[in-house]
XYZ file of N, CA and C in Angstrom:
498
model
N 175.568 129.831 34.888
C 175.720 128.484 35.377
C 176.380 128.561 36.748
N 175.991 128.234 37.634
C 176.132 127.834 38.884
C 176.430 126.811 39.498
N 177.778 126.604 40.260
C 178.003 125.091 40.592
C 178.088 124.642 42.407
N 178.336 123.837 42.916
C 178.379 123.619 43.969
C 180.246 123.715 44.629
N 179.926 124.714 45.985
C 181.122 124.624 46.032
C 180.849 124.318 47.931
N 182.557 123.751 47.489
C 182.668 122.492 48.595
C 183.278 122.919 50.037
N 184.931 123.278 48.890
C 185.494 123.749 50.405
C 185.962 125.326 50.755
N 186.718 125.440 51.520
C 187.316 126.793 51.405
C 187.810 127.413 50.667
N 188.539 126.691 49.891
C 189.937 127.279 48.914
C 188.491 127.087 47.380
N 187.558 126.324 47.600
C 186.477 126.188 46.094
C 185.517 127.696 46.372
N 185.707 128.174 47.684
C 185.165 129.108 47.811
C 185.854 130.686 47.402
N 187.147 130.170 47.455
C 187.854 131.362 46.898
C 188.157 131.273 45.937
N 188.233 130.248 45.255
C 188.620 130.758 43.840
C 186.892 130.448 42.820
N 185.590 130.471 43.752
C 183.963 130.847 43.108
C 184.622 132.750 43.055
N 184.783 133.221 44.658
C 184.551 134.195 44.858
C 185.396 135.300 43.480
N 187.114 134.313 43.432
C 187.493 135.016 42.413
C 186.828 135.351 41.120
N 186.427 133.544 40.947
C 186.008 133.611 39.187
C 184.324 134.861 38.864
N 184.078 134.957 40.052
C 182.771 135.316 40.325
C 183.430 137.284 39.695
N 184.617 137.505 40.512
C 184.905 139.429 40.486
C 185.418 139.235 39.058
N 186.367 137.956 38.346
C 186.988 138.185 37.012
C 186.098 138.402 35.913
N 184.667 137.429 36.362
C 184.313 137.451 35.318
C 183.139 138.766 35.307
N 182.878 139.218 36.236
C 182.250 140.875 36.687
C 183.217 141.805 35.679
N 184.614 141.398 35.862
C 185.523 142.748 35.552
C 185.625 142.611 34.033
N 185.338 141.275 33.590
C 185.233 141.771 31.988
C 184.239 141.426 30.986
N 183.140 141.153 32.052
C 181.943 140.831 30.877
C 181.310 142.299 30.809
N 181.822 142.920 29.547
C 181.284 144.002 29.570
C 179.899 143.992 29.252
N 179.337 143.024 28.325
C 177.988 142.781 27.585
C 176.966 142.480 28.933
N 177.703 142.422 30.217
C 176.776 141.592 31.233
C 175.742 140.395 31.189
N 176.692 138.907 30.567
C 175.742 138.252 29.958
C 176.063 137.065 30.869
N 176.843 137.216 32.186
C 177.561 136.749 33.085
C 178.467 135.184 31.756
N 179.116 135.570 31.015
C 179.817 134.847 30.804
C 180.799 135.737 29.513
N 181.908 134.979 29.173
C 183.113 135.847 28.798
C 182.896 135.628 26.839
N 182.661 136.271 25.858
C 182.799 135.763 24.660
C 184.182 136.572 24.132
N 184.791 135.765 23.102
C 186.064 135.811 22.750
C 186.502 137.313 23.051
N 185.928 138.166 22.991
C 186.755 139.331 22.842
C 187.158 139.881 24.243
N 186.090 139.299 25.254
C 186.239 139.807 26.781
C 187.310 138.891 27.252
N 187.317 137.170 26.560
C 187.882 136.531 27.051
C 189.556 137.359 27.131
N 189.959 137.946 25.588
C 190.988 138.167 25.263
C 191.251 139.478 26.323
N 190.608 140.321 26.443
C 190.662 141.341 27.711
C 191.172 140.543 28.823
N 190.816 139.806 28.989
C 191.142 138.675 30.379
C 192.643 138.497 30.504
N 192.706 137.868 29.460
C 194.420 137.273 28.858
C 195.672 138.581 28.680
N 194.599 139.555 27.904
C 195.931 140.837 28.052
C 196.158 141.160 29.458
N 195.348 140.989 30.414
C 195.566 142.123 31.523
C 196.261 140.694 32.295
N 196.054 139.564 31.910
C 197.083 138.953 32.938
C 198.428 138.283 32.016
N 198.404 139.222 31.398
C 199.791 139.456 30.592
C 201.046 140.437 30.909
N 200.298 141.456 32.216
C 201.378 142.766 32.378
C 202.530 142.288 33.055
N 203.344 143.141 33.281
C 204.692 142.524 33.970
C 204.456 142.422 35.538
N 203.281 143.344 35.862
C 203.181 142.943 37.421
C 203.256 141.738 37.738
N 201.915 141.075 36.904
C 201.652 139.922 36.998
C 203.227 138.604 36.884
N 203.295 138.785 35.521
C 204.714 138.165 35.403
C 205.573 138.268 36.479
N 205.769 139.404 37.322
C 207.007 139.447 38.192
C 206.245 138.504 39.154
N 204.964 138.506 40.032
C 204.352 138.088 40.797
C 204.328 136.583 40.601
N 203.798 136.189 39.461
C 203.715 135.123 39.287
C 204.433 133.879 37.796
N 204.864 132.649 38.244
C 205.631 132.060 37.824
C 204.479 131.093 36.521
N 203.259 131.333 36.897
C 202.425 130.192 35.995
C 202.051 131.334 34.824
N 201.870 130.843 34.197
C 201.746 131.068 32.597
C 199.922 131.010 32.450
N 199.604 132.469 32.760
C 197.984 132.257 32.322
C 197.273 131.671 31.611
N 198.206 132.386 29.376
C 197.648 132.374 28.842
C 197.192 131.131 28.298
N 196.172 130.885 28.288
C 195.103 129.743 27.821
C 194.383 130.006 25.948
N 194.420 129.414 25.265
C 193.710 129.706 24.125
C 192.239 129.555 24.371
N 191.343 130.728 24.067
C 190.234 130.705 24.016
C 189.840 129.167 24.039
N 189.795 128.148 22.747
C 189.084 126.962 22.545
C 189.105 125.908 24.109
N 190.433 126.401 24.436
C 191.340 124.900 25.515
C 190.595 125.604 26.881
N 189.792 127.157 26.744
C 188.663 127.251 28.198
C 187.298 126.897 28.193
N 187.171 127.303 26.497
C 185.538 126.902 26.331
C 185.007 125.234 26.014
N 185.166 124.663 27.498
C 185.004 123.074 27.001
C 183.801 122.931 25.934
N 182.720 123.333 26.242
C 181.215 123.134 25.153
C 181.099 123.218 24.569
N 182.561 124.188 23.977
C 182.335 124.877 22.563
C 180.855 125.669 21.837
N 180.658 126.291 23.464
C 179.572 127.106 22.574
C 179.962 128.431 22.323
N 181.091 129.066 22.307
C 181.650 130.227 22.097
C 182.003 131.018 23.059
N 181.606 130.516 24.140
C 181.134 131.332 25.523
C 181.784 131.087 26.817
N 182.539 131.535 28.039
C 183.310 130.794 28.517
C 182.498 131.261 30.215
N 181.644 130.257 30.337
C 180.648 130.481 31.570
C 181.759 130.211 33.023
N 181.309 130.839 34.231
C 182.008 130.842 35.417
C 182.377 129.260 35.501
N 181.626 128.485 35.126
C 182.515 127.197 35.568
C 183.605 126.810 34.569
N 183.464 127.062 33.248
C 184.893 126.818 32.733
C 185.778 127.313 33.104
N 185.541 128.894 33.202
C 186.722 129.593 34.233
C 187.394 129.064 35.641
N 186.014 128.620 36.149
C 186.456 128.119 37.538
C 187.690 127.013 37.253
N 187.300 125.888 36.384
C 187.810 125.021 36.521
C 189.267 125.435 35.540
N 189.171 126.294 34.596
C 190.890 126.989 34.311
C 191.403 127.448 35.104
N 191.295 128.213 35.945
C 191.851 128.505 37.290
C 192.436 127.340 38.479
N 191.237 126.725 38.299
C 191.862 125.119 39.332
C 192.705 124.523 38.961
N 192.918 124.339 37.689
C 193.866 123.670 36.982
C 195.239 124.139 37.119
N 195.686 125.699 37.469
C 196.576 126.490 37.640
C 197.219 126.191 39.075
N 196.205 125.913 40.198
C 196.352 125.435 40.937
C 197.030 126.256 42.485
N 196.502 127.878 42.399
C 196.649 128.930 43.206
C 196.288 128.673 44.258
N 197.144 129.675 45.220
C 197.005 129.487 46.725
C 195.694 130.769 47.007
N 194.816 130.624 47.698
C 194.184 132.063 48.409
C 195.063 133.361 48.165
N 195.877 133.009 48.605
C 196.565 134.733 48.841
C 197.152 134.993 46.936
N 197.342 134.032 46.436
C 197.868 134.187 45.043
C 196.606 134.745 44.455
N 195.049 133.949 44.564
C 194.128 134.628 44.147
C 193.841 136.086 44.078
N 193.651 136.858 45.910
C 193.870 137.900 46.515
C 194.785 138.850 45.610
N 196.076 138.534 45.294
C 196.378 139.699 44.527
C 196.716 139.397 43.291
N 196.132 138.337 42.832
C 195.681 138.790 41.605
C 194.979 139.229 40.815
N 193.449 139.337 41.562
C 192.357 139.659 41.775
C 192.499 141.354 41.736
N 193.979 142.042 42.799
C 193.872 142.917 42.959
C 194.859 143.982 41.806
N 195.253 142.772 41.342
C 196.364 143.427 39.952
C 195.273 143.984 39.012
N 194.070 142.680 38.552
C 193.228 142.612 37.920
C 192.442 144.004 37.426
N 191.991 144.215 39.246
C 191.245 145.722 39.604
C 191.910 146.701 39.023
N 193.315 146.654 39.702
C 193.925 147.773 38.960
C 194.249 148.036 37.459
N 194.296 146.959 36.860
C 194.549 147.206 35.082
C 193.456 147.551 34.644
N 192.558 146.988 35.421
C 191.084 147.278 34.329
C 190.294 149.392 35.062
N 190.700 149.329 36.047
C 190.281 150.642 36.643
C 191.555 151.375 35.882
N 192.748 151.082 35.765
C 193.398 151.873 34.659
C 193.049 152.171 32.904
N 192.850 151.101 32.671
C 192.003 151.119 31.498
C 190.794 151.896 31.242
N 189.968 151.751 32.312
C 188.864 152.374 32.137
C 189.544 154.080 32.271
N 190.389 154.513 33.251
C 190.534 155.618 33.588
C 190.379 156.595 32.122
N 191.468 155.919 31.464
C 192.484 156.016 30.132
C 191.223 156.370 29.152
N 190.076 155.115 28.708
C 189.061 155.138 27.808
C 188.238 156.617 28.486
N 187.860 156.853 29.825
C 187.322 158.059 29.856
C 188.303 159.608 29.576
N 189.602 159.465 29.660
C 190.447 160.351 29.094
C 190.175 160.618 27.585
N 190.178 159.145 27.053
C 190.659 159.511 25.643
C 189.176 160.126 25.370
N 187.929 159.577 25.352
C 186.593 159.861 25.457
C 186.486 161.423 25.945
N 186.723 162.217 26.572
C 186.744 163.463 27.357
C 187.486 164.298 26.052
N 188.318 163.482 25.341
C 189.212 164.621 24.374
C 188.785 164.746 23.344
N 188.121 163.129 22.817
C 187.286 163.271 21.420
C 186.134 164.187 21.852
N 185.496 164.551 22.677
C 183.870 165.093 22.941
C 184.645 166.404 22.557
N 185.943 166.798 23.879
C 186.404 168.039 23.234
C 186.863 168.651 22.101
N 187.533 167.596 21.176
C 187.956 167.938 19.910
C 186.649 168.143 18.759
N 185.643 167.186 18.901
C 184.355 167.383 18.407
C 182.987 167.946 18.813
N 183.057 168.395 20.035
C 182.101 169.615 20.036
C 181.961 170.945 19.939
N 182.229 171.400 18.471
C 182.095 172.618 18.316
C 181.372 173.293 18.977
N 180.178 173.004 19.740
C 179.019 174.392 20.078
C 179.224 174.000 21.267
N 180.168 173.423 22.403
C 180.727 173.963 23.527
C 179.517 173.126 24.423
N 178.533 172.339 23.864
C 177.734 172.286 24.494
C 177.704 170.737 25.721
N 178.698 169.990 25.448
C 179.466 168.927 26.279
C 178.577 167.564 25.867
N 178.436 167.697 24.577
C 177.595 166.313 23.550
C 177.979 166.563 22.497
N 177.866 165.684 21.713
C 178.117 165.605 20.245
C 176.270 165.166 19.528
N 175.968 166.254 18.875
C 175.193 166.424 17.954
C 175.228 165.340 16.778
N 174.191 165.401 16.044
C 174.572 164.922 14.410
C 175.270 165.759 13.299
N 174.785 166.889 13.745
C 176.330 168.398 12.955
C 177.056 167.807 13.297
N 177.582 167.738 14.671
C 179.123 167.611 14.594
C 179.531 166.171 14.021
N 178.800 165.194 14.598
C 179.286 163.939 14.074
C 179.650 163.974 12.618
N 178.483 164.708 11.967
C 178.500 164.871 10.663
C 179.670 165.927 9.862
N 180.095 166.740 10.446
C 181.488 167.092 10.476
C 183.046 166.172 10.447
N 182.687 165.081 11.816
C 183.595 164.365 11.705
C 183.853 163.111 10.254
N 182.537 162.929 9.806
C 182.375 161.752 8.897
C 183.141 162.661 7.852
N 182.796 164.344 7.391
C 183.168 165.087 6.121
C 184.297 164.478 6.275
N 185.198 165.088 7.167
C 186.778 164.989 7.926
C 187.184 163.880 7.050
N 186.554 162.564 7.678
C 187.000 161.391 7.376
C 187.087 161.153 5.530
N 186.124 161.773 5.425
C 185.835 161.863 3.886
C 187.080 162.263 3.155
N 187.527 163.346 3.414
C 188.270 163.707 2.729
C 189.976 163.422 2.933
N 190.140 162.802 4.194
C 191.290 162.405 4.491
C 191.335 160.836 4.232
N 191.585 159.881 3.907
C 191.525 158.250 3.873
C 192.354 157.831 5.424
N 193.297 158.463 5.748
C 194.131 157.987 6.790
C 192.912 158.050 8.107
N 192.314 158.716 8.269
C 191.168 159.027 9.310
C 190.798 157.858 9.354
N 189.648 157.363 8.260
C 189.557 155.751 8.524
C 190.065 154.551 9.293
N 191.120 154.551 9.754
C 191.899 153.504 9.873
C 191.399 153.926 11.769
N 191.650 155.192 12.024
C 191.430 155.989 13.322
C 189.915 155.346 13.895
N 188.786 156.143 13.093
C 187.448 155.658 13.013
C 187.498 154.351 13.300
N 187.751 153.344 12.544
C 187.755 152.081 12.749
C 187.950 151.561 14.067
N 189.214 152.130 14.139
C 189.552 151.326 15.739
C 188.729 152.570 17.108
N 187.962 153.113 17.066
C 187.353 153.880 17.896
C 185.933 153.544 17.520
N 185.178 153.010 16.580
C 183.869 153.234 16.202
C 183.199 152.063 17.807
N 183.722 150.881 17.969
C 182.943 150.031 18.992
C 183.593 150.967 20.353
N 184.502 151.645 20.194
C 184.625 152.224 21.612
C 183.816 153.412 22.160
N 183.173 153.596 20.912
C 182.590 155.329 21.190
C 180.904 154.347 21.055
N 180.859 153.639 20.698
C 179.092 153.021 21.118
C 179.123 152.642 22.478
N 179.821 152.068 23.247
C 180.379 151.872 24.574
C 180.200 153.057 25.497
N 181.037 154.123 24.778
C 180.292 155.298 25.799
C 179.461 155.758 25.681
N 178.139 155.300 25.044
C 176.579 155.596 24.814
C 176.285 154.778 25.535
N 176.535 155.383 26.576
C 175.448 153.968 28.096
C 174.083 154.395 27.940
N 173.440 155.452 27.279
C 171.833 155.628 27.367
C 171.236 154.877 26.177
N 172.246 155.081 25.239
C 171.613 153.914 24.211
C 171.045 155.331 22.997
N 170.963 156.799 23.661
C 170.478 157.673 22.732
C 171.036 157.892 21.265
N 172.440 157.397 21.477
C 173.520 157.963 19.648
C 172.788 159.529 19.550
């Protein structure tokens, strides 16, 4: 959804809502659903932010998605942001806090990603097979505490299947 923008300052905070919502629609569906939204909300939760700024981001999912279609398109954003009522330069680095939590994040997910490949590729070969996977499931099998691990890694490790091969 695309809206008309007017003046200068509607132009900077399109341009913002335009990089925020780039930086966490991971699904690329140019709009935010609850779980990206909540990515949104943690990262302008850090203390940078807090020290920087005096307004209070967090928004409940429902009170951005006016349509209630689950989905929180650039203009609801736009207009949560307006409502906040930022200067240009407040945009500017927050925009640039933004960059940095999420390029930290990402750094971190390819760390942790780099250690599971290493901890689970036995044959050295810099992929994980269905042996090995199938190794890891025994693992899990026989330990119950593993599970809980699996769980919170299973949507992160489909994520790093950008070819889509598994």
């Amino acid at each position: 959804v695309r809206y008309v923008v007017k003046s200068k300052y509607s132009k900077a905070l399109s341009n913002f809502v335009d990089e925020v919502v780039s930086l966490c629609d991971s699904d690329e569906n140019e709009t935010l659903d609850y779980e990206e939204y909540c990515d949104l909300m943690t990262s302008l939760q850090t203390a940078e932010v807090k020290a920087k700024f005096s307004t209070n981001f967090f928004s409940k999912f429902v009170d951005v998605d006016d349509n209630n279609d689950g989905k929180i398109c650039s203009k609801e954003l736009y207009d949560h942001f307006k409502k906040l009522k930022l200067g240009e330069k407040d945009l500017i680095s927050l925009l640039s806090i933004l960059k940095n939590y999420h390029n930290e994040c990402y750094r971190n997910k390819c760390y942790v990603a780099a250690k599971l490949v290493d901890w689970l590729d036995l044959d050295g070969s810099g992929e994980l097979d269905t042996k090995e996977i199938g190794n890891m499931m025994s693992a899990i099998a026989r330990d119950s505490t593993l599970v809980f691990f699996v769980e919170d890694c299973k949507d992160f490790m489909k994520s790093l299947d950008s070819n889509k091969d598994t």
